[in-house]
Amino acid sequence: MARYIFITGGVVSSLGKGLMAASLAALLQARGYRVRIRKFDPYLNVDPGTMSPHQHGEVYVTDDGAETDLDLGHYERFTGVASRQSDNVTSGRIYKTIIERERRGDYLGATVQVIPHVTDAIKAFAQDETDDLDFVLCEIGGTVGDIESLPFIEAIRQLRNDLGRGQTVSIHVTLVPFIAAAGELKTKPTQHSVRELAALGVQPDVLVCRSERDLPAGERAKIAQFCNVPASAVIPALDAKSIYAVPLQYHREGLDVEVLKAFGIDPGEPPRLDRWDNIVRRLENPEGEVTIGVVGKYMGVPDAYKSLHEALVHGGIANQVKVNIRWLDAELFEKDEEEIASQLEPMHGILVPGGFGERGSEGKIAGVRFARERNVPFFGICLGMQMACIEGVRAGGIANASTTEFGPTEEPVVGMITEWMTAEGLQKREEGGDLGGTMRLGAYPAKLAGNSVVASIYGSGEISERHRHRYEVNTHYKDVLEQGGLVFSGMSPDGSLPEIVERPDHPWFVGVQFHPELKSKPFDPHPLFASFIEAAVKHSRLV
């Protein structure tokens, strides 16, 4: 029977609950336990699929096509365990499920209420598909005290009673601020946060205290006394140089040991952390560095390209180099050719990522053109691949080539696909229909040309990658593109949908319709990112 670890946050948001959950899961995994992490989000959206990156950062997509919170990316990168639809649930999805049941008459005339119906649904999600696990880590989004999270806290309280106290542990992540004027760390916010959580019926077993200063033994003892936990269960959490050093840092502070002790489990032998030591060693001792220019549209939101950022770091780990990322606003390149050259000439590689909408599109195309003409390694992802194809058709003499995503066009190099095949059969969507959940989502297979650059990178002729898009490259422009040197080197199994384009006569020029960054891990860098950074290293030695 799986044991449950419930993770809540207090005082303020953005304390790093997701990173802590991922790190703890990695430590338990390194001790030989089977783990899975789940995220419970209190907002009323059914999923984050329709949210702007400015609101909620990137949308992380799973193999089975779920649009989820970006924390699931941390979970996968740290544990290597592929996330599923059942690993992220929102208040919106829970209420939608309950209302659908009520409309069908499933409740047999009963009055539908938060308790028991909403809390029962939350508990059912928490316990779904857990038979083969040792530990299930459940992170509750938001901050204790938020009205939205109250049903989730109540569900935790009930589950702790349902399962028995030996089967559950509560971890509360809180803030111990340093007040510069007083020259002191203040424990009162933590005391109030724990008191509020306890008033809701959940007494934490372990406290993780985020602070910008070392937490002295005296302060730890004070927190322990007022919050009713052992002093050893007050775990300091200071900023680390890299997120991949966080598991090692938490282990040094005793987090995994305290959690096992709270379950009544003898910690036994220490975890095997060799691969984390190796990752940190490579990050701290690079043999060189490269600079990658990312030409996108959400430059003011660091979390908008979170998986992409991490995948580039993984490419650096694979080549033992430091990757400097320059986030370049595509709109700056719209009209000024001199600006394009001044910004992109110092780059050792250019990447155009995914995105939606017309804003900045001509700047992205300009970035593609610069990479093609100057022989700079280029990587286009999703919309980036589509922009590379539009640029290729324009270079072939069709100046008004565009995409129907930006409006009507006489030369639709990219257009919306309304039907496609999956393992479940024919999928359909309508122009102007709902936006949520209507894209080509999740893992799809592709076949690679035998003599292609990408086949040599993957070391295989067949791949499976995750998608999130509504528009596809139009195969009617295949001849124009190939005459200009841009070839389709990866196609859907039925040959109807282009998945990868490349320029064989270029040092490194690859565009992919999918999102390879979603499957990259620090201990298993995605081959495309490893190869792209390798090409950037070679280019850096030429300039």
Coordinates of C-alpha atoms in Angstrom, one line a residue:
M1 CA 0.0 0.0 0.0
A2 CA 1.4 3.4 -1.0
R3 CA 2.3 5.9 1.6
Y4 CA 1.3 9.6 1.1
I5 CA 3.3 12.8 1.5
F6 CA 1.2 15.9 1.5
I7 CA 3.1 19.2 0.7
T8 CA 1.6 22.6 1.5
G9 CA 2.9 26.1 1.4
G10 CA 2.5 29.0 3.7
V11 CA 3.2 32.8 4.1
V12 CA 3.7 33.5 0.4
S13 CA 3.7 31.7 -2.9
S14 CA 6.7 30.8 -5.1
L15 CA 8.6 29.2 -2.3
G16 CA 9.7 26.2 -4.4
K17 CA 7.2 23.5 -3.3
G18 CA 7.4 21.8 -6.6
L19 CA 11.2 21.8 -6.6
M20 CA 11.2 20.5 -3.0
A21 CA 8.7 17.7 -4.0
A22 CA 10.8 16.8 -7.0
S23 CA 14.0 16.7 -4.9
L24 CA 12.5 14.6 -2.1
A25 CA 11.1 12.2 -4.7
A26 CA 14.6 11.9 -6.3
L27 CA 16.1 11.2 -2.8
L28 CA 13.5 8.5 -2.0
Q29 CA 14.1 7.0 -5.5
A30 CA 17.8 7.0 -4.8
R31 CA 17.0 4.8 -1.8
G32 CA 15.3 2.3 -4.0
Y33 CA 11.7 3.4 -3.5
R34 CA 9.1 3.7 -6.3
V35 CA 7.6 7.2 -6.3
R36 CA 5.1 9.4 -8.1
I37 CA 4.3 13.1 -7.7
R38 CA 1.0 14.7 -8.1
K39 CA -0.1 18.4 -8.3
F40 CA -3.4 19.7 -7.0
D41 CA -4.2 23.2 -8.4
P42 CA -7.0 25.2 -6.7
Y43 CA -7.8 27.4 -9.7
L44 CA -11.1 26.9 -11.6
N45 CA -9.6 26.4 -15.1
V46 CA -10.1 22.8 -16.1
D47 CA -6.4 22.8 -17.0
P48 CA -3.8 25.4 -17.8
G49 CA -4.1 24.9 -21.6
T50 CA -5.9 28.2 -22.2
M51 CA -3.8 30.3 -19.8
S52 CA -1.4 32.9 -21.1
P53 CA 2.3 32.2 -20.2
H54 CA 2.2 35.6 -18.6
Q55 CA -0.3 34.2 -16.1
H56 CA 1.0 30.7 -15.3
G57 CA 4.2 30.0 -17.2
E58 CA 4.6 27.2 -19.6
V59 CA 2.1 24.4 -20.1
Y60 CA 3.7 21.0 -19.6
V61 CA 2.4 18.2 -21.8
T62 CA 2.4 14.5 -20.9
D63 CA 2.7 11.5 -23.2
D64 CA -1.0 10.9 -22.8
G65 CA -1.9 14.4 -23.9
A66 CA -2.6 16.2 -20.6
E67 CA -1.9 19.9 -20.5
T68 CA -0.6 20.4 -17.0
D69 CA 1.2 22.6 -14.6
L70 CA 4.9 23.3 -15.2
D71 CA 5.8 21.7 -11.9
L72 CA 5.2 18.3 -13.6
G73 CA 8.2 19.1 -15.7
H74 CA 10.3 19.3 -12.5
Y75 CA 8.8 16.0 -11.4
E76 CA 9.8 14.3 -14.6
R77 CA 13.3 15.9 -14.9
F78 CA 14.2 14.9 -11.4
T79 CA 12.7 11.3 -11.3
G80 CA 12.6 10.2 -14.9
V81 CA 9.0 9.0 -14.1
A82 CA 6.7 10.0 -17.0
S83 CA 3.7 12.0 -15.7
R84 CA 0.2 11.1 -16.6
Q85 CA -3.3 12.7 -16.9
S86 CA -4.0 11.6 -13.4
D87 CA -1.0 13.5 -11.9
N88 CA -2.5 17.0 -12.2
V89 CA -6.0 17.9 -11.2
T90 CA -7.6 21.4 -10.8
S91 CA -10.6 22.6 -8.9
G92 CA -12.2 23.3 -12.3
R93 CA -11.7 19.6 -13.4
I94 CA -13.1 18.4 -10.1
Y95 CA -16.2 20.6 -10.2
K96 CA -16.7 19.8 -13.9
T97 CA -16.7 16.1 -13.1
I98 CA -19.1 16.5 -10.2
I99 CA -21.5 18.7 -12.2
E100 CA -21.5 16.2 -15.0
R101 CA -22.4 13.4 -12.5
E102 CA -25.1 15.5 -11.0
R103 CA -26.7 16.2 -14.4
R104 CA -26.7 12.5 -15.2
G105 CA -28.5 11.8 -11.9
D106 CA -25.6 9.8 -10.5
Y107 CA -26.2 11.3 -7.0
L108 CA -29.7 9.9 -6.9
G109 CA -31.3 13.2 -5.8
A110 CA -28.9 14.0 -3.0
T111 CA -27.8 17.6 -2.3
V112 CA -24.4 18.0 -3.8
Q113 CA -21.9 19.6 -1.4
V114 CA -18.3 20.4 -0.9
I115 CA -18.3 17.8 1.9
P116 CA -18.5 14.9 1.0
H117 CA -18.7 15.2 -2.8
V118 CA -15.8 17.6 -3.6
T119 CA -13.5 16.2 -1.0
D120 CA -14.3 12.6 -2.0
A121 CA -13.4 13.5 -5.6
I122 CA -10.1 15.0 -4.5
K123 CA -9.3 11.9 -2.4
A124 CA -10.2 9.6 -5.4
F125 CA -7.8 11.5 -7.6
A126 CA -5.1 11.3 -5.0
Q127 CA -5.4 7.5 -4.7
D128 CA -5.9 6.7 -8.4
E129 CA -3.4 4.4 -10.1
T130 CA -1.1 4.0 -7.0
D131 CA -1.0 0.2 -6.5
D132 CA 2.6 -0.3 -7.6
L133 CA 4.1 2.7 -5.7
D134 CA 5.9 3.1 -2.3
F135 CA 5.3 6.8 -2.0
V136 CA 2.9 9.3 -3.6
L137 CA 3.9 12.9 -3.1
C138 CA 0.9 15.3 -3.4
E139 CA 1.7 19.0 -3.8
I140 CA -1.2 21.4 -3.0
G141 CA -0.9 24.6 -5.1
G142 CA -1.4 28.0 -3.6
T143 CA -0.9 29.2 0.0
V144 CA -2.6 27.9 3.1
G145 CA -5.3 30.5 3.9
D146 CA -6.4 30.9 0.3
I147 CA -10.1 30.3 0.1
E148 CA -9.6 28.2 -3.1
S149 CA -7.4 25.6 -1.4
L150 CA -9.7 24.9 1.6
P151 CA -11.4 21.8 0.0
F152 CA -7.9 20.4 -0.7
I153 CA -6.8 20.9 2.9
E154 CA -9.9 19.3 4.2
A155 CA -9.4 16.3 1.8
I156 CA -5.9 15.9 3.2
R157 CA -7.3 15.9 6.8
Q158 CA -9.8 13.2 5.9
L159 CA -7.2 11.1 4.0
R160 CA -4.9 11.2 7.0
N161 CA -7.7 9.7 9.1
D162 CA -8.8 7.3 6.4
L163 CA -5.4 5.8 5.7
G164 CA -4.0 6.0 9.3
R165 CA -1.3 8.3 10.6
G166 CA 1.5 5.8 9.8
Q167 CA 0.6 6.0 6.1
T168 CA 0.8 9.8 5.7
V169 CA 3.2 12.6 6.4
S170 CA 2.6 16.4 6.1
I171 CA 5.3 18.7 4.9
H172 CA 4.8 22.5 5.2
V173 CA 7.0 24.8 3.2
T174 CA 7.2 28.2 4.7
L175 CA 9.2 31.5 4.8
V176 CA 11.6 32.8 7.4
P177 CA 12.3 36.3 6.2
F178 CA 15.4 38.4 7.1
I179 CA 14.6 41.9 8.2
A180 CA 17.6 44.0 7.2
A181 CA 16.7 46.9 9.4
A182 CA 16.6 44.7 12.5
G183 CA 19.4 42.4 11.3
E184 CA 17.2 39.4 12.3
L185 CA 15.5 36.4 10.9
K186 CA 11.8 36.4 11.8
T187 CA 10.1 33.1 12.7
K188 CA 6.6 34.6 13.4
P189 CA 5.3 34.2 9.8
T190 CA 6.1 30.5 10.0
Q191 CA 4.4 30.2 13.4
H192 CA 1.3 31.9 12.1
S193 CA 1.2 29.7 9.0
V194 CA 1.6 26.5 10.9
R195 CA -1.1 27.6 13.3
E196 CA -3.5 28.3 10.5
L197 CA -2.8 24.9 8.9
A198 CA -3.3 23.2 12.3
A199 CA -6.6 25.0 12.8
L200 CA -7.8 23.3 9.6
G201 CA -7.0 20.0 11.1
V202 CA -3.5 19.2 9.6
Q203 CA -0.5 19.2 11.9
P204 CA 2.7 19.2 9.8
D205 CA 5.3 16.6 10.6
V206 CA 8.2 18.4 8.8
L207 CA 8.8 22.1 8.1
V208 CA 10.9 23.2 5.2
C209 CA 12.0 26.8 5.9
R210 CA 13.0 29.0 2.9
S211 CA 15.4 31.7 3.9
E212 CA 18.1 33.8 2.3
R213 CA 20.3 33.4 5.4
D214 CA 21.5 30.4 7.4
L215 CA 19.0 29.3 10.0
P216 CA 20.8 29.1 13.3
A217 CA 20.2 26.3 15.8
G218 CA 18.5 28.7 18.1
E219 CA 15.9 29.7 15.5
R220 CA 15.3 26.1 14.5
A221 CA 14.6 25.2 18.1
K222 CA 12.2 28.2 18.5
I223 CA 10.3 27.2 15.4
A224 CA 10.2 23.6 16.6
Q225 CA 8.9 24.6 20.0
F226 CA 6.1 26.9 18.7
C227 CA 5.1 24.6 15.8
N228 CA 5.1 21.3 17.6
V229 CA 7.7 19.4 15.6
P230 CA 11.1 18.0 16.5
A231 CA 14.0 20.4 16.0
S232 CA 15.6 17.9 13.5
A233 CA 12.4 18.2 11.4
V234 CA 12.9 21.9 10.8
I235 CA 14.8 21.8 7.5
P236 CA 16.6 24.9 6.2
A237 CA 16.2 25.6 2.5
L238 CA 18.6 28.2 1.1
D239 CA 19.1 29.2 -2.5
A240 CA 21.3 26.9 -4.5
K241 CA 23.6 27.7 -7.5
S242 CA 21.7 25.3 -9.6
I243 CA 18.3 23.5 -9.2
Y244 CA 20.2 20.3 -9.8
A245 CA 22.2 20.9 -6.6
V246 CA 18.9 21.0 -4.5
P247 CA 18.5 17.3 -3.9
L248 CA 22.1 17.1 -2.6
Q249 CA 21.4 20.2 -0.4
Y250 CA 18.2 18.7 1.0
H251 CA 19.9 15.5 1.8
R252 CA 22.7 17.2 3.7
E253 CA 20.0 19.0 5.8
G254 CA 18.3 15.6 6.5
L255 CA 15.0 16.0 4.7
D256 CA 14.7 12.4 3.4
V257 CA 15.8 11.0 6.8
E258 CA 13.2 13.1 8.7
V259 CA 10.4 12.1 6.3
L260 CA 11.3 8.4 6.7
K261 CA 11.5 8.7 10.5
A262 CA 8.0 10.4 10.4
F263 CA 6.7 7.3 8.7
G264 CA 8.5 5.1 11.3
I265 CA 10.9 3.7 8.7
D266 CA 14.5 3.1 9.5
P267 CA 16.4 5.2 7.0
G268 CA 19.1 2.5 6.7
E269 CA 21.8 3.0 4.1
P270 CA 22.3 6.5 2.6
P271 CA 20.9 7.1 -0.9
R272 CA 23.0 6.5 -4.0
L273 CA 23.5 10.1 -5.3
D274 CA 26.3 9.4 -7.8
R275 CA 24.4 10.8 -10.8
W276 CA 23.5 14.0 -9.0
D277 CA 27.1 14.4 -7.9
N278 CA 28.2 14.0 -11.5
I279 CA 25.6 16.5 -12.8
V280 CA 26.7 19.2 -10.3
R281 CA 30.4 18.5 -11.0
R282 CA 29.8 19.0 -14.7
L283 CA 27.8 22.2 -14.1
E284 CA 30.5 23.6 -11.7
N285 CA 33.5 22.7 -13.9
P286 CA 32.7 23.5 -17.5
E287 CA 35.4 23.1 -20.1
G288 CA 34.0 26.0 -22.1
E289 CA 30.9 28.0 -22.8
V290 CA 28.5 28.9 -25.6
T291 CA 25.9 31.6 -26.1
I292 CA 22.5 30.6 -27.5
G293 CA 20.1 33.3 -28.7
V294 CA 16.4 32.4 -28.1
V295 CA 14.2 34.5 -30.4
G296 CA 10.7 34.4 -28.9
K297 CA 7.8 36.5 -27.7
Y298 CA 7.4 35.8 -23.9
M299 CA 10.8 37.2 -22.9
G300 CA 9.6 38.9 -19.7
V301 CA 8.3 35.7 -18.2
P302 CA 11.1 33.4 -17.1
D303 CA 8.7 30.4 -16.6
A304 CA 7.2 30.7 -20.1
Y305 CA 10.1 28.6 -21.5
K306 CA 11.0 26.7 -18.4
S307 CA 11.5 23.2 -20.0
L308 CA 13.3 24.8 -22.9
H309 CA 15.8 26.6 -20.5
E310 CA 16.4 23.3 -18.7
A311 CA 16.9 21.3 -21.9
L312 CA 19.6 23.8 -23.1
V313 CA 21.3 23.3 -19.7
H314 CA 21.1 19.6 -20.2
G315 CA 22.7 20.0 -23.6
G316 CA 25.5 21.8 -21.9
I317 CA 25.8 19.0 -19.3
A318 CA 26.2 16.5 -22.2
N319 CA 29.0 18.5 -23.7
Q320 CA 30.4 19.8 -20.4
V321 CA 30.1 23.4 -21.3
K322 CA 28.2 26.3 -19.7
V323 CA 25.3 27.5 -21.8
N324 CA 24.6 31.2 -21.7
I325 CA 21.0 31.9 -22.8
R326 CA 20.2 35.3 -24.3
W327 CA 16.4 35.9 -24.4
L328 CA 15.8 38.1 -27.5
D329 CA 12.4 39.7 -28.1
A330 CA 11.4 38.9 -31.7
E331 CA 9.5 42.2 -32.1
L332 CA 12.9 44.0 -31.9
F333 CA 13.8 42.4 -35.2
E334 CA 10.6 43.3 -37.1
K335 CA 12.0 46.3 -39.0
D336 CA 15.6 46.9 -38.1
E337 CA 18.1 44.8 -40.1
E338 CA 21.0 46.4 -38.2
E339 CA 19.4 45.3 -34.9
I340 CA 19.1 41.8 -36.1
A341 CA 22.9 41.6 -37.0
S342 CA 24.0 43.3 -33.8
Q343 CA 22.0 41.0 -31.6
L344 CA 22.6 37.7 -33.4
E345 CA 26.2 38.0 -34.6
P346 CA 27.6 37.1 -31.1
M347 CA 25.4 34.0 -30.9
H348 CA 26.9 30.5 -31.3
G349 CA 23.4 29.1 -31.9
I350 CA 19.9 30.5 -32.6
L351 CA 16.7 28.9 -31.4
V352 CA 13.2 29.9 -32.3
P353 CA 10.8 28.2 -29.8
G354 CA 7.0 27.5 -29.9
G355 CA 4.3 30.0 -29.3
F356 CA 0.9 31.2 -30.5
G357 CA -0.2 34.3 -32.4
E358 CA 1.2 36.7 -35.0
R359 CA 3.1 39.1 -32.7
G360 CA 6.8 38.8 -33.3
S361 CA 6.5 36.4 -36.2
E362 CA 8.4 38.4 -38.7
G363 CA 11.2 38.8 -36.2
K364 CA 11.4 35.1 -35.8
I365 CA 11.5 34.6 -39.6
A366 CA 14.3 37.2 -39.6
G367 CA 16.2 35.1 -37.0
V368 CA 15.8 32.0 -39.2
R369 CA 17.1 33.9 -42.3
F370 CA 20.1 35.1 -40.4
A371 CA 21.0 31.6 -39.2
R372 CA 20.5 30.2 -42.7
E373 CA 22.6 32.9 -44.5
R374 CA 25.4 33.1 -41.8
N375 CA 25.6 29.3 -41.3
V376 CA 24.9 29.6 -37.6
P377 CA 23.4 26.5 -35.9
F378 CA 19.6 26.8 -35.9
F379 CA 17.0 24.9 -33.9
G380 CA 13.3 25.6 -34.6
I381 CA 10.7 24.1 -32.3
C382 CA 6.9 23.9 -33.1
L383 CA 6.1 27.4 -34.4
G384 CA 9.9 27.8 -34.9
M385 CA 9.8 25.0 -37.4
Q386 CA 6.8 26.6 -39.1
M387 CA 8.6 29.9 -39.4
A388 CA 11.6 28.1 -40.9
C389 CA 9.4 26.6 -43.6
I390 CA 7.8 30.0 -44.3
E391 CA 11.2 31.5 -44.6
G392 CA 12.3 28.7 -46.9
V393 CA 9.4 29.2 -49.2
R394 CA 10.0 33.0 -49.3
A395 CA 13.6 32.3 -50.1
G396 CA 12.3 30.2 -53.0
G397 CA 10.6 33.2 -54.5
I398 CA 7.1 33.2 -53.0
A399 CA 7.3 36.4 -51.1
N400 CA 3.8 36.3 -49.6
A401 CA 4.2 32.9 -48.0
S402 CA 2.5 32.8 -44.6
T403 CA 0.3 30.8 -42.2
T404 CA -3.4 30.8 -41.8
E405 CA -2.9 31.2 -38.1
F406 CA -2.2 34.8 -38.8
G407 CA -5.2 35.3 -41.1
P408 CA -6.2 34.5 -44.7
T409 CA -3.3 34.0 -47.1
E410 CA -2.9 33.1 -50.7
E411 CA 0.2 31.0 -49.9
P412 CA -0.7 28.9 -46.8
V413 CA 2.6 27.2 -46.0
V414 CA 1.1 26.4 -42.6
G415 CA -2.5 25.7 -42.0
M416 CA -4.9 24.2 -39.5
I417 CA -5.4 20.5 -39.7
T418 CA -9.0 19.4 -38.9
E419 CA -8.5 15.6 -38.9
W420 CA -5.7 13.3 -37.9
M421 CA -5.2 9.7 -36.8
T422 CA -4.2 8.5 -33.4
A423 CA -4.0 5.1 -31.7
E424 CA -7.6 5.6 -30.6
G425 CA -8.7 6.4 -34.2
L426 CA -9.7 9.5 -36.2
Q427 CA -9.6 12.8 -34.3
K428 CA -11.5 15.8 -35.5
R429 CA -11.8 19.5 -34.7
E430 CA -13.6 22.5 -36.1
E431 CA -12.4 26.0 -37.2
G432 CA -13.5 28.4 -34.5
G433 CA -14.3 25.7 -31.9
D434 CA -13.2 25.6 -28.3
L435 CA -9.6 26.3 -27.6
G436 CA -9.1 24.1 -24.6
G437 CA -8.0 20.5 -25.2
T438 CA -8.5 20.8 -29.0
M439 CA -4.8 20.7 -30.2
R440 CA -2.8 17.7 -31.3
L441 CA -1.6 16.8 -27.9
G442 CA 0.7 14.2 -26.4
A443 CA 3.1 11.6 -27.8
Y444 CA 3.0 10.8 -31.5
P445 CA 5.3 8.5 -33.5
A446 CA 7.4 9.7 -36.5
K447 CA 9.5 8.0 -39.1
L448 CA 12.9 9.4 -40.0
A449 CA 14.6 9.4 -43.4
G450 CA 17.4 6.8 -43.3
N451 CA 20.2 9.1 -44.5
S452 CA 19.1 12.2 -42.5
V453 CA 20.9 14.2 -40.0
V454 CA 18.2 13.6 -37.4
A455 CA 18.3 9.8 -37.9
S456 CA 22.1 9.9 -37.0
I457 CA 21.4 12.1 -34.0
Y458 CA 18.6 9.8 -32.6
G459 CA 20.4 6.7 -33.7
S460 CA 17.0 5.3 -34.8
G461 CA 14.6 5.5 -37.7
E462 CA 11.5 5.7 -35.5
I463 CA 10.8 8.1 -32.6
S464 CA 8.0 9.3 -30.4
E465 CA 7.7 12.9 -29.3
R466 CA 5.2 15.1 -27.5
H467 CA 3.1 17.7 -29.5
R468 CA 1.1 20.7 -28.6
H469 CA -0.2 22.6 -31.7
R470 CA -3.2 23.3 -34.0
Y471 CA -1.3 24.1 -37.2
E472 CA 0.8 21.9 -39.5
V473 CA 3.2 22.5 -42.4
N474 CA 1.5 22.1 -45.8
T475 CA 3.1 19.2 -47.8
H476 CA 2.1 20.9 -51.0
Y477 CA 5.1 23.2 -50.6
K478 CA 7.5 20.2 -50.3
D479 CA 9.0 20.7 -53.8
V480 CA 9.6 24.4 -53.3
L481 CA 11.3 23.8 -50.0
E482 CA 13.5 20.9 -51.2
Q483 CA 14.7 23.0 -54.2
G484 CA 15.9 25.5 -51.7
G485 CA 17.7 22.9 -49.6
L486 CA 15.1 22.4 -46.8
V487 CA 14.0 18.8 -46.7
F488 CA 11.3 16.8 -44.8
S489 CA 13.4 14.3 -42.9
G490 CA 10.7 13.1 -40.4
M491 CA 7.1 12.4 -41.2
S492 CA 4.1 10.9 -39.5
P493 CA 3.8 7.1 -40.0
D494 CA 1.1 7.7 -42.8
G495 CA 3.3 10.2 -44.5
S496 CA 0.8 13.1 -44.3
L497 CA 2.3 15.3 -41.6
P498 CA 5.8 16.8 -41.6
E499 CA 7.5 16.3 -38.2
I500 CA 11.1 17.4 -38.9
V501 CA 12.8 19.5 -41.5
E502 CA 16.5 20.0 -42.0
R503 CA 19.2 21.5 -44.2
P504 CA 21.8 18.8 -45.0
D505 CA 24.2 21.4 -46.5
H506 CA 24.1 23.6 -43.4
P507 CA 26.4 23.1 -40.3
W508 CA 23.3 22.4 -38.2
F509 CA 19.8 23.4 -39.2
V510 CA 16.8 21.4 -37.7
G511 CA 13.2 22.3 -37.2
V512 CA 10.8 20.0 -35.4
Q513 CA 7.0 20.2 -35.0
F514 CA 7.1 18.6 -31.6
H515 CA 8.5 19.7 -28.2
P516 CA 11.7 17.7 -27.5
E517 CA 12.4 19.9 -24.4
L518 CA 9.6 18.1 -22.6
K519 CA 11.5 14.8 -22.5
S520 CA 15.0 16.1 -21.7
K521 CA 16.5 15.3 -18.3
P522 CA 19.8 16.3 -16.6
F523 CA 20.9 12.7 -16.4
D524 CA 19.5 11.9 -19.9
P525 CA 19.8 15.0 -22.1
H526 CA 17.6 14.9 -25.2
P527 CA 19.7 14.0 -28.2
L528 CA 18.6 17.0 -30.3
F529 CA 19.7 19.5 -27.6
A530 CA 23.0 17.6 -27.0
S531 CA 23.7 17.7 -30.7
F532 CA 22.6 21.4 -31.0
I533 CA 24.9 22.5 -28.2
E534 CA 27.7 20.4 -29.7
A535 CA 27.2 22.3 -33.0
A536 CA 27.3 25.6 -31.1
V537 CA 30.6 24.6 -29.5
K538 CA 32.1 23.9 -32.9
H539 CA 30.7 27.3 -34.2
S540 CA 32.2 29.1 -31.2
R541 CA 35.6 27.9 -32.3
L542 CA 35.2 29.4 -35.8
V543 CA 34.2 32.9 -34.8

